[in-house]
């Protein structure tokens, strides 16, 4: 059964409920899920944390996102954590990393073992949705190699600088890009299904 809720009434009734911190936006409901999954496709379409700036720009462009939208969306790494195996190469091999930051991460992410140990993507304020992620990049404290690529002397440095001083423009751009992402090729008609349990196919 499709759940189609008029956006206006949903907004007035529910939006405040979800506004914990950070930006908010209207989520389009009634999205259908695929009944199949492809590991190969996921791995080819999802950007890897080892990508350089050029490849990140291409990965997002392939989905219709501008470089500016890519930088805004990356700001979601203001919350959440990463497994050690995704940032090990960065903390042991990269040179564009704050040395104190790298040393502190090595305790929880040894060069061998501890693959699944977690560290926050934004060490400054790991559970608050703010623009500290961009300030961290300016201090070479991006956790993932891909994070630091956004501020490494390239074309996106200026936008990182802008978001680091203007959290409201980050919030606005992030919310708009999230709505756009939610509109990426939704399944329609009889394709896919509306799940009765979000975690599994019916
Ligand atoms: C720019 C390219 C991106 C790359 C290379 C990337 C990579 C990663 C990696 C490797 C992790 C750690 C996953 C784990 O250890 O389980 C992660 C976590 C996360 N990413 Fe991204 N990501 C990117 C963009 C995004 C975007 C666009 C969003 C959403 C708008 C996003 C939201 C998150 C969140 C919320 C987490 C934390 C998950 C958790 O704590 O469980 N990321 N990302």
PDB file of C-alpha atoms and ligand atoms in Angstrom:
ATOM      1  CA  UNK A   1       0.000   0.000   0.000  1.00  0.00           C
ATOM      2  CA  UNK A   2       1.428   3.328  -1.002  1.00  0.00           C
ATOM      3  CA  UNK A   3       1.600   5.938   1.689  1.00  0.00           C
ATOM      4  CA  UNK A   4       0.850   9.243   0.012  1.00  0.00           C
ATOM      5  CA  UNK A   5       0.657  12.077   2.466  1.00  0.00           C
ATOM      6  CA  UNK A   6       0.000  15.649   1.284  1.00  0.00           C
ATOM      7  CA  UNK A   7       3.266  17.378   1.867  1.00  0.00           C
ATOM      8  CA  UNK A   8       1.706  20.476   3.344  1.00  0.00           C
ATOM      9  CA  UNK A   9      -0.177  18.681   6.107  1.00  0.00           C
ATOM     10  CA  UNK A  10       2.729  16.350   6.792  1.00  0.00           C
ATOM     11  CA  UNK A  11       4.964  19.350   7.103  1.00  0.00           C
ATOM     12  CA  UNK A  12       2.810  21.144   9.616  1.00  0.00           C
ATOM     13  CA  UNK A  13       2.146  18.060  11.695  1.00  0.00           C
ATOM     14  CA  UNK A  14       5.465  16.289  11.630  1.00  0.00           C
ATOM     15  CA  UNK A  15       8.298  18.565  10.659  1.00  0.00           C
ATOM     16  CA  UNK A  16       8.873  19.965  14.111  1.00  0.00           C
ATOM     17  CA  UNK A  17       8.996  16.451  15.497  1.00  0.00           C
ATOM     18  CA  UNK A  18      12.008  15.533  13.361  1.00  0.00           C
ATOM     19  CA  UNK A  19      13.887  18.780  13.816  1.00  0.00           C
ATOM     20  CA  UNK A  20      16.519  17.608  16.303  1.00  0.00           C
ATOM     21  CA  UNK A  21      19.313  19.861  15.120  1.00  0.00           C
ATOM     22  CA  UNK A  22      20.728  21.020  11.830  1.00  0.00           C
ATOM     23  CA  UNK A  23      18.812  21.576   8.598  1.00  0.00           C
ATOM     24  CA  UNK A  24      15.423  20.084   7.777  1.00  0.00           C
ATOM     25  CA  UNK A  25      13.611  19.448   4.526  1.00  0.00           C
ATOM     26  CA  UNK A  26      10.402  17.939   3.222  1.00  0.00           C
ATOM     27  CA  UNK A  27      10.827  14.227   2.558  1.00  0.00           C
ATOM     28  CA  UNK A  28       8.762  12.937  -0.361  1.00  0.00           C
ATOM     29  CA  UNK A  29       6.910   9.841   0.740  1.00  0.00           C
ATOM     30  CA  UNK A  30       5.645   6.900  -1.297  1.00  0.00           C
ATOM     31  CA  UNK A  31       9.090   5.833  -2.490  1.00  0.00           C
ATOM     32  CA  UNK A  32       9.204   2.260  -3.796  1.00  0.00           C
ATOM     33  CA  UNK A  33      12.105  -0.050  -2.938  1.00  0.00           C
ATOM     34  CA  UNK A  34      13.853  -2.435  -5.284  1.00  0.00           C
ATOM     35  CA  UNK A  35      13.183  -6.127  -4.722  1.00  0.00           C
ATOM     36  CA  UNK A  36      16.749  -6.981  -5.693  1.00  0.00           C
ATOM     37  CA  UNK A  37      20.191  -5.691  -4.736  1.00  0.00           C
ATOM     38  CA  UNK A  38      23.462  -5.660  -6.634  1.00  0.00           C
ATOM     39  CA  UNK A  39      26.756  -5.578  -4.750  1.00  0.00           C
ATOM     40  CA  UNK A  40      28.609  -4.922  -8.013  1.00  0.00           C
ATOM     41  CA  UNK A  41      26.432  -1.931  -8.858  1.00  0.00           C
ATOM     42  CA  UNK A  42      26.664  -0.565  -5.332  1.00  0.00           C
ATOM     43  CA  UNK A  43      30.430  -0.815  -5.417  1.00  0.00           C
ATOM     44  CA  UNK A  44      30.693   0.795  -8.842  1.00  0.00           C
ATOM     45  CA  UNK A  45      28.270   3.649  -8.160  1.00  0.00           C
ATOM     46  CA  UNK A  46      29.099   4.484  -4.545  1.00  0.00           C
ATOM     47  CA  UNK A  47      32.159   6.720  -4.242  1.00  0.00           C
ATOM     48  CA  UNK A  48      35.075   5.057  -2.442  1.00  0.00           C
ATOM     49  CA  UNK A  49      36.942   6.812   0.379  1.00  0.00           C
ATOM     50  CA  UNK A  50      40.145   6.429  -1.651  1.00  0.00           C
ATOM     51  CA  UNK A  51      38.897   8.653  -4.501  1.00  0.00           C
ATOM     52  CA  UNK A  52      40.669  11.866  -5.430  1.00  0.00           C
ATOM     53  CA  UNK A  53      38.838  15.127  -6.098  1.00  0.00           C
ATOM     54  CA  UNK A  54      38.563  14.584  -9.823  1.00  0.00           C
ATOM     55  CA  UNK A  55      37.009  11.147  -9.351  1.00  0.00           C
ATOM     56  CA  UNK A  56      34.635  12.434  -6.656  1.00  0.00           C
ATOM     57  CA  UNK A  57      33.441  15.159  -9.008  1.00  0.00           C
ATOM     58  CA  UNK A  58      32.885  12.559 -11.729  1.00  0.00           C
ATOM     59  CA  UNK A  59      31.053  10.143  -9.416  1.00  0.00           C
ATOM     60  CA  UNK A  60      28.565  12.829  -8.389  1.00  0.00           C
ATOM     61  CA  UNK A  61      28.311  14.260 -11.896  1.00  0.00           C
ATOM     62  CA  UNK A  62      27.317  10.798 -13.121  1.00  0.00           C
ATOM     63  CA  UNK A  63      24.253  11.146 -10.880  1.00  0.00           C
ATOM     64  CA  UNK A  64      23.497  14.687 -12.001  1.00  0.00           C
ATOM     65  CA  UNK A  65      25.094  16.545  -9.100  1.00  0.00           C
ATOM     66  CA  UNK A  66      27.266  19.615  -9.457  1.00  0.00           C
ATOM     67  CA  UNK A  67      30.593  19.923  -7.689  1.00  0.00           C
ATOM     68  CA  UNK A  68      28.966  22.425  -5.320  1.00  0.00           C
ATOM     69  CA  UNK A  69      26.252  19.923  -4.430  1.00  0.00           C
ATOM     70  CA  UNK A  70      28.919  17.258  -3.882  1.00  0.00           C
ATOM     71  CA  UNK A  71      30.706  19.471  -1.361  1.00  0.00           C
ATOM     72  CA  UNK A  72      27.449  20.310   0.423  1.00  0.00           C
ATOM     73  CA  UNK A  73      26.382  16.652   0.646  1.00  0.00           C
ATOM     74  CA  UNK A  74      29.802  15.650   1.945  1.00  0.00           C
ATOM     75  CA  UNK A  75      29.052  17.863   4.923  1.00  0.00           C
ATOM     76  CA  UNK A  76      26.883  15.003   6.193  1.00  0.00           C
ATOM     77  CA  UNK A  77      30.153  13.659   7.557  1.00  0.00           C
ATOM     78  CA  UNK A  78      29.589  16.130  10.389  1.00  0.00           C
ATOM     79  CA  UNK A  79      27.963  13.137  12.086  1.00  0.00           C
ATOM     80  CA  UNK A  80      28.621   9.405  12.081  1.00  0.00           C
ATOM     81  CA  UNK A  81      31.636   7.187  12.207  1.00  0.00           C
ATOM     82  CA  UNK A  82      33.960   5.226   9.955  1.00  0.00           C
ATOM     83  CA  UNK A  83      35.547   1.832  10.253  1.00  0.00           C
ATOM     84  CA  UNK A  84      39.327   1.898  10.632  1.00  0.00           C
ATOM     85  CA  UNK A  85      39.836   0.015   7.361  1.00  0.00           C
ATOM     86  CA  UNK A  86      38.469   2.991   5.416  1.00  0.00           C
ATOM     87  CA  UNK A  87      40.892   5.553   6.861  1.00  0.00           C
ATOM     88  CA  UNK A  88      43.944   3.420   7.713  1.00  0.00           C
ATOM     89  CA  UNK A  89      45.827   4.286   4.533  1.00  0.00           C
ATOM     90  CA  UNK A  90      45.156   7.972   5.180  1.00  0.00           C
ATOM     91  CA  UNK A  91      46.486   8.089   8.738  1.00  0.00           C
ATOM     92  CA  UNK A  92      49.600   6.023   7.928  1.00  0.00           C
ATOM     93  CA  UNK A  93      50.434   7.257   4.423  1.00  0.00           C
ATOM     94  CA  UNK A  94      48.876  10.635   3.618  1.00  0.00           C
ATOM     95  CA  UNK A  95      50.986  13.734   4.115  1.00  0.00           C
ATOM     96  CA  UNK A  96      48.105  16.245   4.092  1.00  0.00           C
ATOM     97  CA  UNK A  97      47.004  15.265   7.600  1.00  0.00           C
ATOM     98  CA  UNK A  98      47.523  17.004  10.947  1.00  0.00           C
ATOM     99  CA  UNK A  99      50.205  14.918  12.665  1.00  0.00           C
ATOM    100  CA  UNK A 100      48.635  15.072  16.148  1.00  0.00           C
ATOM    101  CA  UNK A 101      45.296  14.044  14.669  1.00  0.00           C
ATOM    102  CA  UNK A 102      46.909  11.113  12.815  1.00  0.00           C
ATOM    103  CA  UNK A 103      48.775   9.950  15.919  1.00  0.00           C
ATOM    104  CA  UNK A 104      45.644  10.022  18.074  1.00  0.00           C
ATOM    105  CA  UNK A 105      43.766   7.898  15.545  1.00  0.00           C
ATOM    106  CA  UNK A 106      46.473   5.227  15.366  1.00  0.00           C
ATOM    107  CA  UNK A 107      45.713   3.967  18.888  1.00  0.00           C
ATOM    108  CA  UNK A 108      42.275   2.827  17.795  1.00  0.00           C
ATOM    109  CA  UNK A 109      43.320   1.984  14.243  1.00  0.00           C
ATOM    110  CA  UNK A 110      46.567  -0.012  14.275  1.00  0.00           C
ATOM    111  CA  UNK A 111      48.426  -0.681  11.032  1.00  0.00           C
ATOM    112  CA  UNK A 112      47.378  -4.323  11.328  1.00  0.00           C
ATOM    113  CA  UNK A 113      44.071  -5.485  12.851  1.00  0.00           C
ATOM    114  CA  UNK A 114      41.197  -3.502  14.285  1.00  0.00           C
ATOM    115  CA  UNK A 115      39.627  -3.172  10.843  1.00  0.00           C
ATOM    116  CA  UNK A 116      36.166  -2.529  12.272  1.00  0.00           C
ATOM    117  CA  UNK A 117      37.171  -0.123  15.036  1.00  0.00           C
ATOM    118  CA  UNK A 118      35.217   3.100  14.741  1.00  0.00           C
ATOM    119  CA  UNK A 119      36.274   6.741  14.831  1.00  0.00           C
ATOM    120  CA  UNK A 120      34.098   9.814  14.334  1.00  0.00           C
ATOM    121  CA  UNK A 121      34.084  11.466  10.911  1.00  0.00           C
ATOM    122  CA  UNK A 122      33.965  14.850  12.677  1.00  0.00           C
ATOM    123  CA  UNK A 123      36.143  14.667  15.764  1.00  0.00           C
ATOM    124  CA  UNK A 124      35.199  18.174  16.901  1.00  0.00           C
ATOM    125  CA  UNK A 125      31.455  17.631  17.339  1.00  0.00           C
ATOM    126  CA  UNK A 126      30.667  14.054  16.278  1.00  0.00           C
ATOM    127  CA  UNK A 127      26.988  14.061  17.223  1.00  0.00           C
ATOM    128  CA  UNK A 128      26.046  17.610  16.239  1.00  0.00           C
ATOM    129  CA  UNK A 129      24.995  18.564  12.723  1.00  0.00           C
ATOM    130  CA  UNK A 130      27.049  21.709  12.203  1.00  0.00           C
ATOM    131  CA  UNK A 131      29.754  23.059   9.885  1.00  0.00           C
ATOM    132  CA  UNK A 132      32.692  21.800  11.976  1.00  0.00           C
ATOM    133  CA  UNK A 133      33.394  19.218   9.258  1.00  0.00           C
ATOM    134  CA  UNK A 134      34.540  22.042   6.971  1.00  0.00           C
ATOM    135  CA  UNK A 135      36.621  23.679   9.684  1.00  0.00           C
ATOM    136  CA  UNK A 136      38.302  20.326  10.285  1.00  0.00           C
ATOM    137  CA  UNK A 137      39.220  20.103   6.603  1.00  0.00           C
ATOM    138  CA  UNK A 138      40.908  23.493   6.849  1.00  0.00           C
ATOM    139  CA  UNK A 139      43.031  22.044   9.696  1.00  0.00           C
ATOM    140  CA  UNK A 140      43.829  18.887   7.719  1.00  0.00           C
ATOM    141  CA  UNK A 141      41.644  16.869  10.063  1.00  0.00           C
ATOM    142  CA  UNK A 142      39.461  15.157   7.518  1.00  0.00           C
ATOM    143  CA  UNK A 143      39.115  11.512   8.545  1.00  0.00           C
ATOM    144  CA  UNK A 144      38.774   9.996   5.081  1.00  0.00           C
ATOM    145  CA  UNK A 145      41.189  10.589   2.247  1.00  0.00           C
ATOM    146  CA  UNK A 146      38.143  11.608   0.172  1.00  0.00           C
ATOM    147  CA  UNK A 147      37.117  14.164   2.818  1.00  0.00           C
ATOM    148  CA  UNK A 148      40.482  15.908   2.760  1.00  0.00           C
ATOM    149  CA  UNK A 149      40.455  15.961  -1.043  1.00  0.00           C
ATOM    150  CA  UNK A 150      37.779  18.665  -0.787  1.00  0.00           C
ATOM    151  CA  UNK A 151      40.365  20.958   0.786  1.00  0.00           C
ATOM    152  CA  UNK A 152      43.720  20.130  -0.708  1.00  0.00           C
ATOM    153  CA  UNK A 153      44.632  23.097  -2.884  1.00  0.00           C
ATOM    154  CA  UNK A 154      42.033  22.347  -5.543  1.00  0.00           C
ATOM    155  CA  UNK A 155      38.878  23.858  -6.996  1.00  0.00           C
ATOM    156  CA  UNK A 156      36.666  23.098  -3.986  1.00  0.00           C
ATOM    157  CA  UNK A 157      38.815  24.858  -1.367  1.00  0.00           C
ATOM    158  CA  UNK A 158      36.829  28.068  -1.783  1.00  0.00           C
ATOM    159  CA  UNK A 159      33.524  26.385  -1.040  1.00  0.00           C
ATOM    160  CA  UNK A 160      34.931  24.657   2.037  1.00  0.00           C
ATOM    161  CA  UNK A 161      36.126  28.071   3.212  1.00  0.00           C
ATOM    162  CA  UNK A 162      32.677  29.535   2.575  1.00  0.00           C
ATOM    163  CA  UNK A 163      30.820  26.817   4.499  1.00  0.00           C
ATOM    164  CA  UNK A 164      33.320  27.034   7.357  1.00  0.00           C
ATOM    165  CA  UNK A 165      32.217  30.599   8.041  1.00  0.00           C
ATOM    166  CA  UNK A 166      28.586  30.442   6.908  1.00  0.00           C
ATOM    167  CA  UNK A 167      26.702  27.558   8.492  1.00  0.00           C
ATOM    168  CA  UNK A 168      23.332  28.776   7.205  1.00  0.00           C
ATOM    169  CA  UNK A 169      24.379  28.605   3.536  1.00  0.00           C
ATOM    170  CA  UNK A 170      25.693  25.101   4.216  1.00  0.00           C
ATOM    171  CA  UNK A 171      22.358  24.146   5.807  1.00  0.00           C
ATOM    172  CA  UNK A 172      20.348  25.543   2.877  1.00  0.00           C
ATOM    173  CA  UNK A 173      22.521  23.952   0.189  1.00  0.00           C
ATOM    174  CA  UNK A 174      22.592  20.641   2.068  1.00  0.00           C
ATOM    175  CA  UNK A 175      18.807  20.491   2.414  1.00  0.00           C
ATOM    176  CA  UNK A 176      18.266  21.306  -1.280  1.00  0.00           C
ATOM    177  CA  UNK A 177      20.776  18.656  -2.355  1.00  0.00           C
ATOM    178  CA  UNK A 178      19.138  16.076  -0.068  1.00  0.00           C
ATOM    179  CA  UNK A 179      15.766  16.691  -1.733  1.00  0.00           C
ATOM    180  CA  UNK A 180      17.453  16.302  -5.122  1.00  0.00           C
ATOM    181  CA  UNK A 181      19.074  13.049  -4.001  1.00  0.00           C
ATOM    182  CA  UNK A 182      15.694  11.746  -2.861  1.00  0.00           C
ATOM    183  CA  UNK A 183      14.398  12.361  -6.381  1.00  0.00           C
ATOM    184  CA  UNK A 184      17.102  10.277  -8.082  1.00  0.00           C
ATOM    185  CA  UNK A 185      15.327   7.797 -10.302  1.00  0.00           C
ATOM    186  CA  UNK A 186      12.483   6.754  -8.010  1.00  0.00           C
ATOM    187  CA  UNK A 187      10.771   3.523  -9.038  1.00  0.00           C
ATOM    188  CA  UNK A 188       7.278   4.110 -10.409  1.00  0.00           C
ATOM    189  CA  UNK A 189       4.254   2.116 -11.501  1.00  0.00           C
ATOM    190  CA  UNK A 190       4.622  -1.558 -10.688  1.00  0.00           C
ATOM    191  CA  UNK A 191       8.432  -1.457 -10.418  1.00  0.00           C
ATOM    192  CA  UNK A 192       9.729  -2.450  -7.008  1.00  0.00           C
ATOM    193  CA  UNK A 193       7.416  -2.470  -4.031  1.00  0.00           C
ATOM    194  CA  UNK A 194       6.294  -0.551  -0.972  1.00  0.00           C
ATOM    195  CA  UNK A 195       7.795  -2.468   1.894  1.00  0.00           C
ATOM    196  CA  UNK A 196       5.731  -3.363   4.912  1.00  0.00           C
ATOM    197  CA  UNK A 197       8.984  -3.669   6.850  1.00  0.00           C
ATOM    198  CA  UNK A 198      11.654  -1.162   5.769  1.00  0.00           C
ATOM    199  CA  UNK A 199      14.387  -3.697   6.514  1.00  0.00           C
ATOM    200  CA  UNK A 200      13.336  -6.424   4.089  1.00  0.00           C
ATOM    201  CA  UNK A 201      11.430  -7.208   0.925  1.00  0.00           C
ATOM    202  CA  UNK A 202       7.826  -8.191   1.447  1.00  0.00           C
TER     203      UNK A 202
HETATM  204  C1  LIG B   1      31.714  12.202  -1.145  1.00  0.00           C
HETATM  205  C2  LIG B   1      31.758  10.892  -1.230  1.00  0.00           C
HETATM  206  C3  LIG B   1      31.576  10.008  -0.040  1.00  0.00           C
HETATM  207  C4  LIG B   1      32.407   9.037   0.369  1.00  0.00           C
HETATM  208  C5  LIG B   1      33.688   8.594  -0.314  1.00  0.00           C
HETATM  209  C6  LIG B   1      31.854   8.477   1.592  1.00  0.00           C
HETATM  210  C7  LIG B   1      32.423   7.473   2.327  1.00  0.00           C
HETATM  211  C8  LIG B   1      32.016   7.075   3.576  1.00  0.00           C
HETATM  212  C9  LIG B   1      32.644   6.049   4.372  1.00  0.00           C
HETATM  213  C10 LIG B   1      33.830   5.194   3.947  1.00  0.00           C
HETATM  214  C11 LIG B   1      31.993   5.988   5.563  1.00  0.00           C
HETATM  215  C12 LIG B   1      32.272   5.043   6.725  1.00  0.00           C
HETATM  216  C13 LIG B   1      31.353   3.851   6.576  1.00  0.00           C
HETATM  217  C14 LIG B   1      31.627   2.764   7.581  1.00  0.00           C
HETATM  218  O1  LIG B   1      32.725   2.659   8.112  1.00  0.00           O
HETATM  219  O2  LIG B   1      30.702   1.968   7.820  1.00  0.00           O
HETATM  220  C15 LIG B   1      30.936   6.965   5.516  1.00  0.00           C
HETATM  221  C16 LIG B   1      30.033   7.188   6.541  1.00  0.00           C
HETATM  222  C17 LIG B   1      28.949   8.013   6.429  1.00  0.00           C
HETATM  223  N1  LIG B   1      28.554   8.720   5.321  1.00  0.00           N
HETATM  224 FE1  LIG B   1      29.658   8.982   3.633  1.00  0.00          FE
HETATM  225  N2  LIG B   1      30.695   9.138   1.897  1.00  0.00           N
HETATM  226  C18 LIG B   1      30.463  10.060   0.927  1.00  0.00           C
HETATM  227  C19 LIG B   1      29.361  10.886   0.825  1.00  0.00           C
HETATM  228  C20 LIG B   1      28.293  10.851   1.681  1.00  0.00           C
HETATM  229  C21 LIG B   1      27.010  11.484   1.430  1.00  0.00           C
HETATM  230  C22 LIG B   1      26.646  12.223   0.144  1.00  0.00           C
HETATM  231  C23 LIG B   1      26.231  11.252   2.506  1.00  0.00           C
HETATM  232  C24 LIG B   1      24.819  11.692   2.790  1.00  0.00           C
HETATM  233  C25 LIG B   1      24.323  12.811   2.310  1.00  0.00           C
HETATM  234  C26 LIG B   1      27.041  10.497   3.459  1.00  0.00           C
HETATM  235  C27 LIG B   1      26.647  10.139   4.721  1.00  0.00           C
HETATM  236  C28 LIG B   1      27.388   9.359   5.598  1.00  0.00           C
HETATM  237  C29 LIG B   1      27.019   9.107   6.987  1.00  0.00           C
HETATM  238  C30 LIG B   1      25.799   9.639   7.732  1.00  0.00           C
HETATM  239  C31 LIG B   1      28.013   8.249   7.505  1.00  0.00           C
HETATM  240  C32 LIG B   1      28.096   7.687   8.930  1.00  0.00           C
HETATM  241  C33 LIG B   1      27.415   6.337   9.001  1.00  0.00           C
HETATM  242  C34 LIG B   1      27.421   5.756  10.399  1.00  0.00           C
HETATM  243  O3  LIG B   1      27.910   6.374  11.347  1.00  0.00           O
HETATM  244  O4  LIG B   1      26.899   4.637  10.550  1.00  0.00           O
HETATM  245  N3  LIG B   1      28.271  10.265   2.908  1.00  0.00           N
HETATM  246  N4  LIG B   1      30.959   7.611   4.297  1.00  0.00           N
END
